[in-house]
């Protein structure tokens, strides 16, 4: 039982792009994954990677169910079925537990890529800071503190050439990650996901923090040996 509980605690924690809820994979539920491998328009607003929970997945499926999967390099749009000189590439997958049960690769022309991007923007729910955390505004590093206890999430300044996000318990480093994109935004997202599962028990902080990092497409874990002796 203890081994099973530890395995569950280490499962990646993912955030639904649509409703904003946080979830772990499950053998009883099917969730969706969106990966944008290439874009036809350089200024597209499509996310590089996003997940959709089981409850919200039908909303995305309603739009994409008639897309025609094609081989990479195809010059016909999967959405409008018209030839296109330039296409982006979107990979969609349905996942149960850690198994991909269905997937497809879909080239999209510029116009249909824009339609899909607008669709996802309209569905997207922003990240709110949990009430049990506070944010100290600063022009340099971002700092988020939990009101009870000594947990803190902080980032390096946005101009740092080696950006980092760190979870601290007092002065002790617990988890460190390399953020992709604005460090403050990644830190807010980390805090929201961490807090969603923190009240569920007194599990290991490193397991929970690591699960948040593993499930976030904009965070990459750094080995514990690299930061455990940081001042």
PDB file of C-alpha atoms in Angstrom:
ATOM      1  CA  UNK A   1       0.000   0.000   0.000  1.00  0.00           C
ATOM      2  CA  UNK A   2       2.799   2.410   0.866  1.00  0.00           C
ATOM      3  CA  UNK A   3       4.570   1.641  -2.422  1.00  0.00           C
ATOM      4  CA  UNK A   4       1.374   2.235  -4.391  1.00  0.00           C
ATOM      5  CA  UNK A   5       0.744   5.533  -2.589  1.00  0.00           C
ATOM      6  CA  UNK A   6       4.273   6.711  -3.373  1.00  0.00           C
ATOM      7  CA  UNK A   7       3.894   5.759  -7.053  1.00  0.00           C
ATOM      8  CA  UNK A   8       0.632   7.724  -7.249  1.00  0.00           C
ATOM      9  CA  UNK A   9       2.232  10.734  -5.540  1.00  0.00           C
ATOM     10  CA  UNK A  10       4.944  10.788  -8.206  1.00  0.00           C
ATOM     11  CA  UNK A  11       2.529  10.733 -11.172  1.00  0.00           C
ATOM     12  CA  UNK A  12       2.758  13.992 -13.154  1.00  0.00           C
ATOM     13  CA  UNK A  13       0.239  16.671 -12.196  1.00  0.00           C
ATOM     14  CA  UNK A  14      -1.314  18.274 -15.246  1.00  0.00           C
ATOM     15  CA  UNK A  15      -3.476  21.357 -15.696  1.00  0.00           C
ATOM     16  CA  UNK A  16      -6.510  21.349 -17.955  1.00  0.00           C
ATOM     17  CA  UNK A  17      -6.215  24.053 -20.618  1.00  0.00           C
ATOM     18  CA  UNK A  18      -9.999  24.483 -20.652  1.00  0.00           C
ATOM     19  CA  UNK A  19     -11.311  24.505 -17.065  1.00  0.00           C
ATOM     20  CA  UNK A  20      -8.022  25.115 -15.232  1.00  0.00           C
ATOM     21  CA  UNK A  21      -8.393  22.122 -12.908  1.00  0.00           C
ATOM     22  CA  UNK A  22      -5.387  19.995 -11.972  1.00  0.00           C
ATOM     23  CA  UNK A  23      -5.445  16.246 -12.408  1.00  0.00           C
ATOM     24  CA  UNK A  24      -3.330  13.109 -12.446  1.00  0.00           C
ATOM     25  CA  UNK A  25      -3.576  10.423 -15.121  1.00  0.00           C
ATOM     26  CA  UNK A  26      -5.966   7.583 -14.321  1.00  0.00           C
ATOM     27  CA  UNK A  27      -6.778   4.141 -15.777  1.00  0.00           C
ATOM     28  CA  UNK A  28     -10.466   5.070 -15.392  1.00  0.00           C
ATOM     29  CA  UNK A  29     -10.410   8.357 -17.330  1.00  0.00           C
ATOM     30  CA  UNK A  30      -9.357   9.503 -20.781  1.00  0.00           C
ATOM     31  CA  UNK A  31      -7.650  12.870 -21.097  1.00  0.00           C
ATOM     32  CA  UNK A  32      -6.345  14.687 -24.144  1.00  0.00           C
ATOM     33  CA  UNK A  33      -2.970  16.069 -25.180  1.00  0.00           C
ATOM     34  CA  UNK A  34      -2.273  18.778 -27.754  1.00  0.00           C
ATOM     35  CA  UNK A  35       1.233  19.260 -29.133  1.00  0.00           C
ATOM     36  CA  UNK A  36       2.071  21.870 -31.749  1.00  0.00           C
ATOM     37  CA  UNK A  37       5.119  20.602 -33.625  1.00  0.00           C
ATOM     38  CA  UNK A  38       5.244  23.291 -36.299  1.00  0.00           C
ATOM     39  CA  UNK A  39       3.300  26.440 -37.123  1.00  0.00           C
ATOM     40  CA  UNK A  40       2.466  27.951 -40.481  1.00  0.00           C
ATOM     41  CA  UNK A  41       2.269  31.504 -39.096  1.00  0.00           C
ATOM     42  CA  UNK A  42       5.199  32.844 -37.010  1.00  0.00           C
ATOM     43  CA  UNK A  43       2.887  34.887 -34.774  1.00  0.00           C
ATOM     44  CA  UNK A  44       0.461  32.086 -33.941  1.00  0.00           C
ATOM     45  CA  UNK A  45      -0.898  31.934 -30.378  1.00  0.00           C
ATOM     46  CA  UNK A  46      -1.072  28.148 -30.236  1.00  0.00           C
ATOM     47  CA  UNK A  47       0.468  26.622 -27.080  1.00  0.00           C
ATOM     48  CA  UNK A  48       3.482  24.370 -27.602  1.00  0.00           C
ATOM     49  CA  UNK A  49       1.816  21.732 -25.466  1.00  0.00           C
ATOM     50  CA  UNK A  50      -1.429  21.518 -23.493  1.00  0.00           C
ATOM     51  CA  UNK A  51      -3.575  18.944 -21.718  1.00  0.00           C
ATOM     52  CA  UNK A  52      -7.359  18.632 -21.493  1.00  0.00           C
ATOM     53  CA  UNK A  53      -9.067  16.792 -18.644  1.00  0.00           C
ATOM     54  CA  UNK A  54     -11.616  14.026 -19.180  1.00  0.00           C
ATOM     55  CA  UNK A  55     -14.568  16.336 -18.546  1.00  0.00           C
ATOM     56  CA  UNK A  56     -13.469  18.996 -21.041  1.00  0.00           C
ATOM     57  CA  UNK A  57     -12.040  16.683 -23.705  1.00  0.00           C
ATOM     58  CA  UNK A  58     -15.389  16.398 -25.596  1.00  0.00           C
ATOM     59  CA  UNK A  59     -15.296  20.162 -26.292  1.00  0.00           C
ATOM     60  CA  UNK A  60     -12.033  19.806 -28.216  1.00  0.00           C
ATOM     61  CA  UNK A  61     -13.165  16.574 -29.874  1.00  0.00           C
ATOM     62  CA  UNK A  62     -16.274  18.330 -31.209  1.00  0.00           C
ATOM     63  CA  UNK A  63     -14.028  20.579 -33.302  1.00  0.00           C
ATOM     64  CA  UNK A  64     -11.383  18.058 -34.302  1.00  0.00           C
ATOM     65  CA  UNK A  65     -13.398  14.854 -34.840  1.00  0.00           C
ATOM     66  CA  UNK A  66     -13.649  15.480 -38.593  1.00  0.00           C
ATOM     67  CA  UNK A  67      -9.981  16.369 -39.107  1.00  0.00           C
ATOM     68  CA  UNK A  68      -8.223  13.993 -41.464  1.00  0.00           C
ATOM     69  CA  UNK A  69      -4.895  12.663 -40.112  1.00  0.00           C
ATOM     70  CA  UNK A  70      -2.065  12.822 -42.642  1.00  0.00           C
ATOM     71  CA  UNK A  71       1.590  11.946 -42.908  1.00  0.00           C
ATOM     72  CA  UNK A  72       4.163  14.650 -42.017  1.00  0.00           C
ATOM     73  CA  UNK A  73       4.986  16.688 -45.116  1.00  0.00           C
ATOM     74  CA  UNK A  74       1.475  16.520 -46.550  1.00  0.00           C
ATOM     75  CA  UNK A  75       0.411  19.683 -48.380  1.00  0.00           C
ATOM     76  CA  UNK A  76      -3.329  19.336 -47.701  1.00  0.00           C
ATOM     77  CA  UNK A  77      -4.962  20.877 -44.623  1.00  0.00           C
ATOM     78  CA  UNK A  78      -6.595  18.377 -42.260  1.00  0.00           C
ATOM     79  CA  UNK A  79      -9.315  20.879 -41.320  1.00  0.00           C
ATOM     80  CA  UNK A  80     -10.540  22.416 -44.599  1.00  0.00           C
ATOM     81  CA  UNK A  81      -9.138  19.645 -46.838  1.00  0.00           C
ATOM     82  CA  UNK A  82      -7.642  22.170 -49.263  1.00  0.00           C
ATOM     83  CA  UNK A  83      -4.080  22.216 -50.665  1.00  0.00           C
ATOM     84  CA  UNK A  84      -1.777  24.680 -48.919  1.00  0.00           C
ATOM     85  CA  UNK A  85       1.724  25.922 -49.661  1.00  0.00           C
ATOM     86  CA  UNK A  86       2.529  26.164 -45.940  1.00  0.00           C
ATOM     87  CA  UNK A  87       1.118  24.084 -43.133  1.00  0.00           C
ATOM     88  CA  UNK A  88       1.676  23.793 -39.429  1.00  0.00           C
ATOM     89  CA  UNK A  89       1.640  20.453 -37.662  1.00  0.00           C
ATOM     90  CA  UNK A  90      -0.565  19.577 -34.681  1.00  0.00           C
ATOM     91  CA  UNK A  91      -0.428  16.225 -32.861  1.00  0.00           C
ATOM     92  CA  UNK A  92      -3.522  15.184 -30.908  1.00  0.00           C
ATOM     93  CA  UNK A  93      -3.668  12.213 -28.559  1.00  0.00           C
ATOM     94  CA  UNK A  94      -6.130  10.548 -26.210  1.00  0.00           C
ATOM     95  CA  UNK A  95      -4.494   9.050 -23.134  1.00  0.00           C
ATOM     96  CA  UNK A  96      -5.715   6.578 -20.507  1.00  0.00           C
ATOM     97  CA  UNK A  97      -3.363   6.324 -17.534  1.00  0.00           C
ATOM     98  CA  UNK A  98       0.041   6.408 -19.305  1.00  0.00           C
ATOM     99  CA  UNK A  99      -1.148   4.712 -22.528  1.00  0.00           C
ATOM    100  CA  UNK A 100      -1.845   6.577 -25.746  1.00  0.00           C
ATOM    101  CA  UNK A 101      -5.056   4.938 -26.974  1.00  0.00           C
ATOM    102  CA  UNK A 102      -5.513   7.075 -30.082  1.00  0.00           C
ATOM    103  CA  UNK A 103      -3.449   9.731 -31.821  1.00  0.00           C
ATOM    104  CA  UNK A 104      -3.074  11.576 -35.092  1.00  0.00           C
ATOM    105  CA  UNK A 105      -0.917  14.175 -36.817  1.00  0.00           C
ATOM    106  CA  UNK A 106      -2.743  16.994 -38.546  1.00  0.00           C
ATOM    107  CA  UNK A 107      -1.281  19.617 -40.909  1.00  0.00           C
ATOM    108  CA  UNK A 108      -3.193  22.919 -40.765  1.00  0.00           C
ATOM    109  CA  UNK A 109      -3.095  25.778 -43.259  1.00  0.00           C
ATOM    110  CA  UNK A 110      -2.594  29.327 -41.968  1.00  0.00           C
ATOM    111  CA  UNK A 111      -6.314  30.115 -41.920  1.00  0.00           C
ATOM    112  CA  UNK A 112      -7.314  26.937 -40.089  1.00  0.00           C
ATOM    113  CA  UNK A 113      -4.359  27.270 -37.725  1.00  0.00           C
ATOM    114  CA  UNK A 114      -5.739  30.681 -36.768  1.00  0.00           C
ATOM    115  CA  UNK A 115      -9.212  29.207 -36.237  1.00  0.00           C
ATOM    116  CA  UNK A 116      -7.814  26.509 -33.944  1.00  0.00           C
ATOM    117  CA  UNK A 117      -5.726  29.064 -32.033  1.00  0.00           C
ATOM    118  CA  UNK A 118      -8.782  31.295 -31.481  1.00  0.00           C
ATOM    119  CA  UNK A 119     -10.796  28.264 -30.382  1.00  0.00           C
ATOM    120  CA  UNK A 120      -8.217  27.354 -27.739  1.00  0.00           C
ATOM    121  CA  UNK A 121      -7.906  30.959 -26.535  1.00  0.00           C
ATOM    122  CA  UNK A 122     -11.679  31.164 -26.097  1.00  0.00           C
ATOM    123  CA  UNK A 123     -11.682  27.941 -24.080  1.00  0.00           C
ATOM    124  CA  UNK A 124      -8.629  28.764 -21.960  1.00  0.00           C
ATOM    125  CA  UNK A 125      -8.984  29.485 -18.247  1.00  0.00           C
ATOM    126  CA  UNK A 126      -6.317  31.652 -16.637  1.00  0.00           C
ATOM    127  CA  UNK A 127      -4.391  30.719 -13.502  1.00  0.00           C
ATOM    128  CA  UNK A 128      -5.507  32.270 -10.210  1.00  0.00           C
ATOM    129  CA  UNK A 129      -3.197  32.383  -7.207  1.00  0.00           C
ATOM    130  CA  UNK A 130      -4.598  30.121  -4.446  1.00  0.00           C
ATOM    131  CA  UNK A 131      -5.820  32.127  -1.426  1.00  0.00           C
ATOM    132  CA  UNK A 132      -3.380  30.251   0.827  1.00  0.00           C
ATOM    133  CA  UNK A 133      -0.433  31.859  -1.016  1.00  0.00           C
ATOM    134  CA  UNK A 134       0.764  35.446  -1.286  1.00  0.00           C
ATOM    135  CA  UNK A 135       2.800  37.128  -3.991  1.00  0.00           C
ATOM    136  CA  UNK A 136       5.350  39.825  -3.206  1.00  0.00           C
ATOM    137  CA  UNK A 137       5.489  42.216  -6.197  1.00  0.00           C
ATOM    138  CA  UNK A 138       9.015  42.901  -7.371  1.00  0.00           C
ATOM    139  CA  UNK A 139      10.692  44.170 -10.492  1.00  0.00           C
ATOM    140  CA  UNK A 140      13.310  41.443 -10.143  1.00  0.00           C
ATOM    141  CA  UNK A 141      12.652  37.944  -8.835  1.00  0.00           C
ATOM    142  CA  UNK A 142       9.142  36.603  -8.231  1.00  0.00           C
ATOM    143  CA  UNK A 143       8.405  35.386  -4.689  1.00  0.00           C
ATOM    144  CA  UNK A 144       5.351  33.378  -3.605  1.00  0.00           C
ATOM    145  CA  UNK A 145       4.882  32.396   0.059  1.00  0.00           C
ATOM    146  CA  UNK A 146       2.404  30.005   1.630  1.00  0.00           C
ATOM    147  CA  UNK A 147       0.665  31.758   4.512  1.00  0.00           C
ATOM    148  CA  UNK A 148       0.945  28.688   6.755  1.00  0.00           C
ATOM    149  CA  UNK A 149       4.391  27.191   7.237  1.00  0.00           C
ATOM    150  CA  UNK A 150       7.660  28.052   5.525  1.00  0.00           C
ATOM    151  CA  UNK A 151       7.016  27.028   1.928  1.00  0.00           C
ATOM    152  CA  UNK A 152       8.200  29.494  -0.696  1.00  0.00           C
ATOM    153  CA  UNK A 153       8.426  29.477  -4.491  1.00  0.00           C
ATOM    154  CA  UNK A 154      10.873  31.928  -5.989  1.00  0.00           C
ATOM    155  CA  UNK A 155      12.427  32.607  -9.373  1.00  0.00           C
ATOM    156  CA  UNK A 156      15.547  34.230 -10.694  1.00  0.00           C
ATOM    157  CA  UNK A 157      15.105  37.669 -12.345  1.00  0.00           C
ATOM    158  CA  UNK A 158      13.574  37.584 -15.849  1.00  0.00           C
ATOM    159  CA  UNK A 159      16.860  38.876 -17.301  1.00  0.00           C
ATOM    160  CA  UNK A 160      18.927  36.049 -15.804  1.00  0.00           C
ATOM    161  CA  UNK A 161      20.570  34.050 -18.629  1.00  0.00           C
ATOM    162  CA  UNK A 162      20.055  30.877 -16.557  1.00  0.00           C
ATOM    163  CA  UNK A 163      16.461  31.168 -15.296  1.00  0.00           C
ATOM    164  CA  UNK A 164      15.412  28.976 -12.390  1.00  0.00           C
ATOM    165  CA  UNK A 165      12.298  28.286 -10.348  1.00  0.00           C
ATOM    166  CA  UNK A 166      12.776  26.918  -6.835  1.00  0.00           C
ATOM    167  CA  UNK A 167      10.525  25.451  -4.163  1.00  0.00           C
ATOM    168  CA  UNK A 168      11.966  26.060  -0.703  1.00  0.00           C
ATOM    169  CA  UNK A 169      10.983  24.771   2.735  1.00  0.00           C
ATOM    170  CA  UNK A 170      12.403  27.485   4.899  1.00  0.00           C
ATOM    171  CA  UNK A 171      15.935  27.853   3.552  1.00  0.00           C
ATOM    172  CA  UNK A 172      16.123  24.246   2.338  1.00  0.00           C
ATOM    173  CA  UNK A 173      15.812  23.662  -1.423  1.00  0.00           C
ATOM    174  CA  UNK A 174      13.173  21.069  -2.285  1.00  0.00           C
ATOM    175  CA  UNK A 175      12.738  21.233  -6.067  1.00  0.00           C
ATOM    176  CA  UNK A 176      14.363  23.293  -8.809  1.00  0.00           C
ATOM    177  CA  UNK A 177      13.318  23.628 -12.443  1.00  0.00           C
ATOM    178  CA  UNK A 178      14.228  25.554 -15.570  1.00  0.00           C
ATOM    179  CA  UNK A 179      11.218  27.583 -16.736  1.00  0.00           C
ATOM    180  CA  UNK A 180      10.437  28.198 -20.378  1.00  0.00           C
ATOM    181  CA  UNK A 181       8.762  31.549 -20.874  1.00  0.00           C
ATOM    182  CA  UNK A 182       8.126  34.206 -18.195  1.00  0.00           C
ATOM    183  CA  UNK A 183       9.482  32.854 -14.853  1.00  0.00           C
ATOM    184  CA  UNK A 184       6.801  34.679 -12.815  1.00  0.00           C
ATOM    185  CA  UNK A 185       4.011  33.100 -14.867  1.00  0.00           C
ATOM    186  CA  UNK A 186       5.562  29.643 -14.571  1.00  0.00           C
ATOM    187  CA  UNK A 187       5.910  30.144 -10.799  1.00  0.00           C
ATOM    188  CA  UNK A 188       2.228  31.086 -10.455  1.00  0.00           C
ATOM    189  CA  UNK A 189       1.271  27.978 -12.433  1.00  0.00           C
ATOM    190  CA  UNK A 190       3.558  25.829 -10.265  1.00  0.00           C
ATOM    191  CA  UNK A 191       1.986  27.189  -7.070  1.00  0.00           C
ATOM    192  CA  UNK A 192      -1.565  26.533  -8.313  1.00  0.00           C
ATOM    193  CA  UNK A 193      -0.788  22.927  -9.264  1.00  0.00           C
ATOM    194  CA  UNK A 194       1.178  22.273  -6.063  1.00  0.00           C
ATOM    195  CA  UNK A 195      -1.584  23.629  -3.845  1.00  0.00           C
ATOM    196  CA  UNK A 196      -4.259  21.583  -5.658  1.00  0.00           C
ATOM    197  CA  UNK A 197      -2.723  18.394  -4.236  1.00  0.00           C
ATOM    198  CA  UNK A 198      -0.905  19.678  -1.123  1.00  0.00           C
ATOM    199  CA  UNK A 199      -3.923  19.463   1.236  1.00  0.00           C
ATOM    200  CA  UNK A 200      -4.571  15.807   0.309  1.00  0.00           C
ATOM    201  CA  UNK A 201      -2.024  14.474   2.761  1.00  0.00           C
ATOM    202  CA  UNK A 202       1.371  14.810   4.319  1.00  0.00           C
ATOM    203  CA  UNK A 203       3.294  13.241   1.449  1.00  0.00           C
ATOM    204  CA  UNK A 204       6.854  14.013   0.504  1.00  0.00           C
ATOM    205  CA  UNK A 205       7.299  17.598  -0.695  1.00  0.00           C
ATOM    206  CA  UNK A 206       9.963  16.593  -3.210  1.00  0.00           C
ATOM    207  CA  UNK A 207       7.666  13.975  -4.772  1.00  0.00           C
ATOM    208  CA  UNK A 208       4.805  16.467  -5.038  1.00  0.00           C
ATOM    209  CA  UNK A 209       6.979  19.274  -6.400  1.00  0.00           C
ATOM    210  CA  UNK A 210       8.604  16.883  -8.849  1.00  0.00           C
ATOM    211  CA  UNK A 211       5.186  15.701 -10.047  1.00  0.00           C
ATOM    212  CA  UNK A 212       4.185  19.311 -10.749  1.00  0.00           C
ATOM    213  CA  UNK A 213       7.367  19.916 -12.746  1.00  0.00           C
ATOM    214  CA  UNK A 214       7.019  16.640 -14.669  1.00  0.00           C
ATOM    215  CA  UNK A 215       3.447  17.461 -15.651  1.00  0.00           C
ATOM    216  CA  UNK A 216       4.129  21.043 -16.772  1.00  0.00           C
ATOM    217  CA  UNK A 217       5.273  21.438 -20.406  1.00  0.00           C
ATOM    218  CA  UNK A 218       6.938  24.758 -19.546  1.00  0.00           C
ATOM    219  CA  UNK A 219       9.183  23.392 -16.774  1.00  0.00           C
ATOM    220  CA  UNK A 220      12.234  21.135 -16.924  1.00  0.00           C
ATOM    221  CA  UNK A 221      13.596  19.547 -13.758  1.00  0.00           C
ATOM    222  CA  UNK A 222      17.207  20.058 -12.716  1.00  0.00           C
ATOM    223  CA  UNK A 223      18.939  17.192 -10.871  1.00  0.00           C
ATOM    224  CA  UNK A 224      18.759  17.462  -7.088  1.00  0.00           C
ATOM    225  CA  UNK A 225      22.535  17.156  -6.865  1.00  0.00           C
ATOM    226  CA  UNK A 226      22.892  20.449  -8.733  1.00  0.00           C
ATOM    227  CA  UNK A 227      21.076  22.600  -6.195  1.00  0.00           C
ATOM    228  CA  UNK A 228      20.985  20.779  -2.832  1.00  0.00           C
ATOM    229  CA  UNK A 229      24.061  22.673  -1.641  1.00  0.00           C
ATOM    230  CA  UNK A 230      22.958  26.062  -2.976  1.00  0.00           C
ATOM    231  CA  UNK A 231      23.178  28.889  -0.432  1.00  0.00           C
TER     232      UNK A 231
END
